[in-house]
Amino acid sequence: MSLSAAENPSSAAGNLRLSWAAPATRWEEAAPLGNGRIGAMAFGGADARYALNDSTLWSGTPDGPARALRDVIAAGAGPARLAEVRAALDADDVRRAEDLLMAFEGPYSQEYLPLGDLHVRITDAQPDDPARILDLDDAVLLETLRIPGGTLRRRSWVSAPAQVLVIEIEADAEFTASVALTTPLHTDGLVVRDGGMTLGVVAPIDGAPLHEGPLQTPLRYADDEGYDAFAAASVAWRTDGRVEVTADGVAVHGARRLLIFLSSSSRAASWWAGASEEEWRNVSRETIRNRAAEQADAAARREASALFDEHVADRRKLTRARFAIGGRREGTWDVERDLLRGDDLALKTTVIAEFGAYLLASCSRAGSPAANLQGIWNAELRPAWSSNYTININTEMNYWAAPVLGLDDSFEPLLALVEKLAENGADVARELYGARGWVAHHNSDVWGWALPVGDGHGAPSWAIWMMGGVWLTHNLWDAYEFGGDRDLLRARIWPVLRGAVEFTLDWLVPDADGRLRTSPSTSPENSFFASDGEGTAIGLTSASDLLLVQGLLERALQAIDALDLDDPTLAAEITSALGALAPVGIRADGRISEWSADVVEVEPLHRHLTPVLGMYPLEVTTRERTPELFDAGIRLLDARGPGAMGWSWAWKIALRARIGDGETAASLLDEALTPFDGDATRHGPVDGSEWGGLLPNLFSTHPPFQIDANLGFPAAIAEMFVQSHGGVVRLLPALPAAWTTGEVQGIGVRTGLVADVAWSEGHLTEAILHNRLAEDRTVDVEHDGHRVTLTVPAGGTLSVPVGADALSGAVDAR
């Protein structure tokens, strides 16, 4: 099986490339580059700007979560206040419950910040057409500029092995250039050294989210006694030209070759990496500067070709997945003509799936913090929603594709984040709720924030939600199920899974009939009309709570069995709770009941789809297992209608694929992949009255931009071609009729398998299963109403019988 080549002759060695006719004039047009730690939005052109990020550069301090918890407890929150809240809800006094819950709100999570800008100006240069080409397979930006007397070629990439941004410039005539490094944050100055320069950057120790409105001091910097939130960006260069020091950098004269290498370092990076408090507190600014400079200088001593080859080899090993829907993948596709304004939905879907995989590999790598609301790319001092971790859907969606596409290295930062959350969340669970285990709520940040946010006036619809940690554990379980790594399950996933289970068991309380429920409960971020006729978000036992809890407890029992754990007390607790768990209700109109009562929603077309999360990303609600609830979920989906903003589209596409509705999934994709022609900097209303779309650089926008849709699209698209929930591998379960031809390769299948699938004239022509594990795997495979049981040998491959042989058994085992 091989992906077919495009007719486009500008393809380079079969790669998928995106092109733009002109350099970027604004951030939303720039091309994203990254290695998980260093992010760069490359504008290109003669006056090339690289908007820089370091994934460890946040406002706040390591001890911020602990200090905030102490303040919340001192203000009256705790188990006694929780009992009052529950009594008020039992008495149908929702307003008293709301007032009491305000005491549980701490301040806000912290802000993800820009590092600065690297400016590389080429004198008297003009861009060629296309001005910029982004190669998704090699993760490199290619440019050609015309200069007096010749041509200049520039390629830019961010290397994970070398931990540097590399800019390689070569020309067949002499050119003049300047290199400057700036930051919008506080700085202790730019120091130019022989062959390089280093900029010291000071981050604020507290940042207020933009939705708090105008504030006198939205970013607060430390005094002399506070945490030294220091970072550094360092540039090294190598050139055959003459270098002259300028006020903000250097000028290079008479050059034919210029190599630029940028790296960064921060105090927070030491903290994230697990250094002791004594180590990260006492590291000097000089040491942080030197760490950045040493990385840049080390790269400058190597040949650019070796750095590039190393980078490409590293990138190509990250993901095994490939998409060629409609048969086309390879080529250089003009973003404006072929994608934003093009009418080939199959090609657009191929590109957006590949682009999502490219972005996840660029913004999330082992050793660095997890991808936030903007992945790794942010130019604003006060970004939308602090560019934090919003863990009632957005952070989870960021990582849906990781196990499906085989991006194991990209998944690791999420596990590291959850481990930090569990550490802080254990104190929150004990002090706020008198519970075992650990808890997380709606928002988090690089410091592992686990408290409710809102500062005592946040709307309960998003501030009061105790299931954030529970949902994140399902991402971890997916990593185990798709990868089959029991060692990972035992060493890292089970400890945090167990803690989430313990909290959940203590959080559940019986109703008058002895059924276990959650109280208080919200359904992110929706609300309903209470008995007084006014809207509220606070109720009892939302469907999303029940589905998340059921999925967690069931998976915990599976983990105990898979690891052969001797934990009879916990297993008995889990089994008892599952037997007593309240059922998810069905409304009189046939829809899943979002809350325990059949109430009227304030927003019937709400963007969140948590009442049907049991259908996707979980597998609690299935056609085979819970047919009535499954049908009720479809009715809710129908009632919610088409898209609202990027991430909501991605979720709806995944849900439609999961239920086998390929036509609606394709229609939703068509909506989601239309260009957004509005003001990308203005925050659109969240009620869906103004839909988003794609920005000029293919980022999906709300508006404003959030990365979750881009990272969610490949998971949703893969779900149309290969599914593996409920113990069955389903091939082409949601293939739209218009996509008559295509191939997908390297799609992860639960139990450690990988599937390659090809089809022609709407019919499956080839399917191969690869077993990554050192043990045989037996699975049921289903296509077109037929099901066959197959055993894939350890470390081997097996061709699935198709067509007339569909029920005749396995063939071509090797």
PDB file of N, CA and C in Angstrom, residues 1 731 753-756 766-771 776-779 781 788-802 809-814:
ATOM      1  N   MET A   1       0.859  -1.186   0.000  1.00  0.00           N
ATOM      2  CA  MET A   1       0.000   0.000   0.000  1.00  0.00           C
ATOM      3  C   MET A   1       0.894   1.233   0.000  1.00  0.00           C
ATOM      4  N   LEU A 731     -13.901  -0.759  10.146  1.00  0.00           N
ATOM      5  CA  LEU A 731     -13.223  -0.163   9.004  1.00  0.00           C
ATOM      6  C   LEU A 731     -14.214   0.607   8.146  1.00  0.00           C
ATOM      7  N   LEU A 753      -2.624  -2.194  18.205  1.00  0.00           N
ATOM      8  CA  LEU A 753      -2.548  -2.405  16.767  1.00  0.00           C
ATOM      9  C   LEU A 753      -2.537  -1.080  16.016  1.00  0.00           C
ATOM     10  N   VAL A 754      -2.134  -1.165  14.745  1.00  0.00           N
ATOM     11  CA  VAL A 754      -2.126  -0.021  13.839  1.00  0.00           C
ATOM     12  C   VAL A 754      -2.753  -0.482  12.534  1.00  0.00           C
ATOM     13  N   ALA A 755      -3.614   0.361  11.958  1.00  0.00           N
ATOM     14  CA  ALA A 755      -4.350  -0.017  10.747  1.00  0.00           C
ATOM     15  C   ALA A 755      -3.975   0.859   9.571  1.00  0.00           C
ATOM     16  N   ASP A 756      -3.794   0.223   8.407  1.00  0.00           N
ATOM     17  CA  ASP A 756      -3.712   0.896   7.117  1.00  0.00           C
ATOM     18  C   ASP A 756      -4.942   0.487   6.314  1.00  0.00           C
ATOM     19  N   GLU A 766      -8.270  -2.691   0.626  1.00  0.00           N
ATOM     20  CA  GLU A 766      -7.159  -3.274   1.366  1.00  0.00           C
ATOM     21  C   GLU A 766      -7.179  -2.769   2.802  1.00  0.00           C
ATOM     22  N   ALA A 767      -6.881  -3.658   3.725  1.00  0.00           N
ATOM     23  CA  ALA A 767      -6.748  -3.284   5.131  1.00  0.00           C
ATOM     24  C   ALA A 767      -5.684  -4.163   5.757  1.00  0.00           C
ATOM     25  N   ILE A 768      -4.719  -3.534   6.394  1.00  0.00           N
ATOM     26  CA  ILE A 768      -3.614  -4.250   7.022  1.00  0.00           C
ATOM     27  C   ILE A 768      -3.528  -3.840   8.486  1.00  0.00           C
ATOM     28  N   LEU A 769      -3.412  -4.820   9.357  1.00  0.00           N
ATOM     29  CA  LEU A 769      -3.229  -4.570  10.779  1.00  0.00           C
ATOM     30  C   LEU A 769      -1.789  -4.891  11.153  1.00  0.00           C
ATOM     31  N   HIS A 770      -1.149  -3.988  11.874  1.00  0.00           N
ATOM     32  CA  HIS A 770       0.211  -4.158  12.361  1.00  0.00           C
ATOM     33  C   HIS A 770       0.155  -4.288  13.884  1.00  0.00           C
ATOM     34  N   ASN A 771       0.871  -5.231  14.426  1.00  0.00           N
ATOM     35  CA  ASN A 771       0.921  -5.447  15.870  1.00  0.00           C
ATOM     36  C   ASN A 771       2.255  -4.906  16.386  1.00  0.00           C
ATOM     37  N   ASP A 776       0.665 -11.879  20.749  1.00  0.00           N
ATOM     38  CA  ASP A 776      -0.416 -11.962  19.766  1.00  0.00           C
ATOM     39  C   ASP A 776      -1.611 -11.134  20.236  1.00  0.00           C
ATOM     40  N   ARG A 777      -2.328 -10.577  19.287  1.00  0.00           N
ATOM     41  CA  ARG A 777      -3.546  -9.831  19.595  1.00  0.00           C
ATOM     42  C   ARG A 777      -4.695 -10.394  18.757  1.00  0.00           C
ATOM     43  N   THR A 778      -5.778 -10.766  19.441  1.00  0.00           N
ATOM     44  CA  THR A 778      -6.975 -11.253  18.759  1.00  0.00           C
ATOM     45  C   THR A 778      -8.063 -10.190  18.829  1.00  0.00           C
ATOM     46  N   VAL A 779      -8.615  -9.835  17.665  1.00  0.00           N
ATOM     47  CA  VAL A 779      -9.608  -8.772  17.602  1.00  0.00           C
ATOM     48  C   VAL A 779     -10.728  -9.170  16.652  1.00  0.00           C
ATOM     49  N   VAL A 781     -12.970  -7.764  13.705  1.00  0.00           N
ATOM     50  CA  VAL A 781     -12.900  -6.714  12.689  1.00  0.00           C
ATOM     51  C   VAL A 781     -14.208  -6.697  11.925  1.00  0.00           C
ATOM     52  N   VAL A 788     -15.335 -10.548  11.413  1.00  0.00           N
ATOM     53  CA  VAL A 788     -14.460 -11.696  11.437  1.00  0.00           C
ATOM     54  C   VAL A 788     -13.487 -11.533  12.599  1.00  0.00           C
ATOM     55  N   THR A 789     -13.142 -12.658  13.241  1.00  0.00           N
ATOM     56  CA  THR A 789     -12.176 -12.651  14.331  1.00  0.00           C
ATOM     57  C   THR A 789     -10.799 -12.993  13.781  1.00  0.00           C
ATOM     58  N   LEU A 790      -9.826 -12.142  14.090  1.00  0.00           N
ATOM     59  CA  LEU A 790      -8.481 -12.299  13.551  1.00  0.00           C
ATOM     60  C   LEU A 790      -7.464 -12.256  14.677  1.00  0.00           C
ATOM     61  N   THR A 791      -6.381 -12.970  14.508  1.00  0.00           N
ATOM     62  CA  THR A 791      -5.258 -12.919  15.439  1.00  0.00           C
ATOM     63  C   THR A 791      -4.057 -12.357  14.697  1.00  0.00           C
ATOM     64  N   VAL A 792      -3.557 -11.219  15.185  1.00  0.00           N
ATOM     65  CA  VAL A 792      -2.392 -10.578  14.583  1.00  0.00           C
ATOM     66  C   VAL A 792      -1.167 -11.037  15.363  1.00  0.00           C
ATOM     67  N   PRO A 793      -0.191 -11.637  14.697  1.00  0.00           N
ATOM     68  CA  PRO A 793       0.943 -12.185  15.434  1.00  0.00           C
ATOM     69  C   PRO A 793       1.791 -11.108  16.083  1.00  0.00           C
ATOM     70  N   ALA A 794       2.457 -11.475  17.155  1.00  0.00           N
ATOM     71  CA  ALA A 794       3.319 -10.545  17.884  1.00  0.00           C
ATOM     72  C   ALA A 794       4.334  -9.919  16.948  1.00  0.00           C
ATOM     73  N   GLY A 795       4.362  -8.588  16.942  1.00  0.00           N
ATOM     74  CA  GLY A 795       5.316  -7.860  16.112  1.00  0.00           C
ATOM     75  C   GLY A 795       5.100  -8.010  14.632  1.00  0.00           C
ATOM     76  N   GLY A 796       3.987  -8.596  14.205  1.00  0.00           N
ATOM     77  CA  GLY A 796       3.761  -8.879  12.798  1.00  0.00           C
ATOM     78  C   GLY A 796       2.619  -8.096  12.195  1.00  0.00           C
ATOM     79  N   THR A 797       2.283  -8.453  10.964  1.00  0.00           N
ATOM     80  CA  THR A 797       1.189  -7.807  10.248  1.00  0.00           C
ATOM     81  C   THR A 797       0.241  -8.867   9.721  1.00  0.00           C
ATOM     82  N   LEU A 798      -0.973  -8.420   9.395  1.00  0.00           N
ATOM     83  CA  LEU A 798      -1.984  -9.334   8.875  1.00  0.00           C
ATOM     84  C   LEU A 798      -2.919  -8.563   7.962  1.00  0.00           C
ATOM     85  N   SER A 799      -3.199  -9.126   6.797  1.00  0.00           N
ATOM     86  CA  SER A 799      -4.142  -8.506   5.881  1.00  0.00           C
ATOM     87  C   SER A 799      -5.559  -8.957   6.225  1.00  0.00           C
ATOM     88  N   VAL A 800      -6.449  -8.006   6.340  1.00  0.00           N
ATOM     89  CA  VAL A 800      -7.841  -8.300   6.660  1.00  0.00           C
ATOM     90  C   VAL A 800      -8.553  -8.750   5.395  1.00  0.00           C
ATOM     91  N   PRO A 801      -9.313  -9.838   5.450  1.00  0.00           N
ATOM     92  CA  PRO A 801     -10.061 -10.252   4.262  1.00  0.00           C
ATOM     93  C   PRO A 801     -11.114  -9.214   3.892  1.00  0.00           C
ATOM     94  N   VAL A 802     -11.203  -8.903   2.617  1.00  0.00           N
ATOM     95  CA  VAL A 802     -12.166  -7.912   2.139  1.00  0.00           C
ATOM     96  C   VAL A 802     -12.959  -8.508   0.991  1.00  0.00           C
ATOM     97  N   GLY A 809     -12.114 -15.831   6.779  1.00  0.00           N
ATOM     98  CA  GLY A 809     -10.985 -15.942   7.683  1.00  0.00           C
ATOM     99  C   GLY A 809      -9.812 -15.117   7.227  1.00  0.00           C
ATOM    100  N   ALA A 810      -8.761 -15.122   8.042  1.00  0.00           N
ATOM    101  CA  ALA A 810      -7.604 -14.272   7.764  1.00  0.00           C
ATOM    102  C   ALA A 810      -6.789 -14.836   6.611  1.00  0.00           C
ATOM    103  N   VAL A 811      -6.196 -13.941   5.822  1.00  0.00           N
ATOM    104  CA  VAL A 811      -5.310 -14.336   4.739  1.00  0.00           C
ATOM    105  C   VAL A 811      -4.037 -13.514   4.840  1.00  0.00           C
ATOM    106  N   ASP A 812      -3.013 -13.983   4.208  1.00  0.00           N
ATOM    107  CA  ASP A 812      -1.748 -13.264   4.084  1.00  0.00           C
ATOM    108  C   ASP A 812      -1.186 -12.864   5.443  1.00  0.00           C
ATOM    109  N   ALA A 813      -1.226 -13.757   6.405  1.00  0.00           N
ATOM    110  CA  ALA A 813      -0.578 -13.486   7.691  1.00  0.00           C
ATOM    111  C   ALA A 813       0.919 -13.646   7.541  1.00  0.00           C
ATOM    112  N   ARG A 814       1.680 -12.726   8.088  1.00  0.00           N
ATOM    113  CA  ARG A 814       3.135 -12.803   7.970  1.00  0.00           C
ATOM    114  C   ARG A 814       3.792 -12.143   9.166  1.00  0.00           C
TER     115      ARG A 814
END
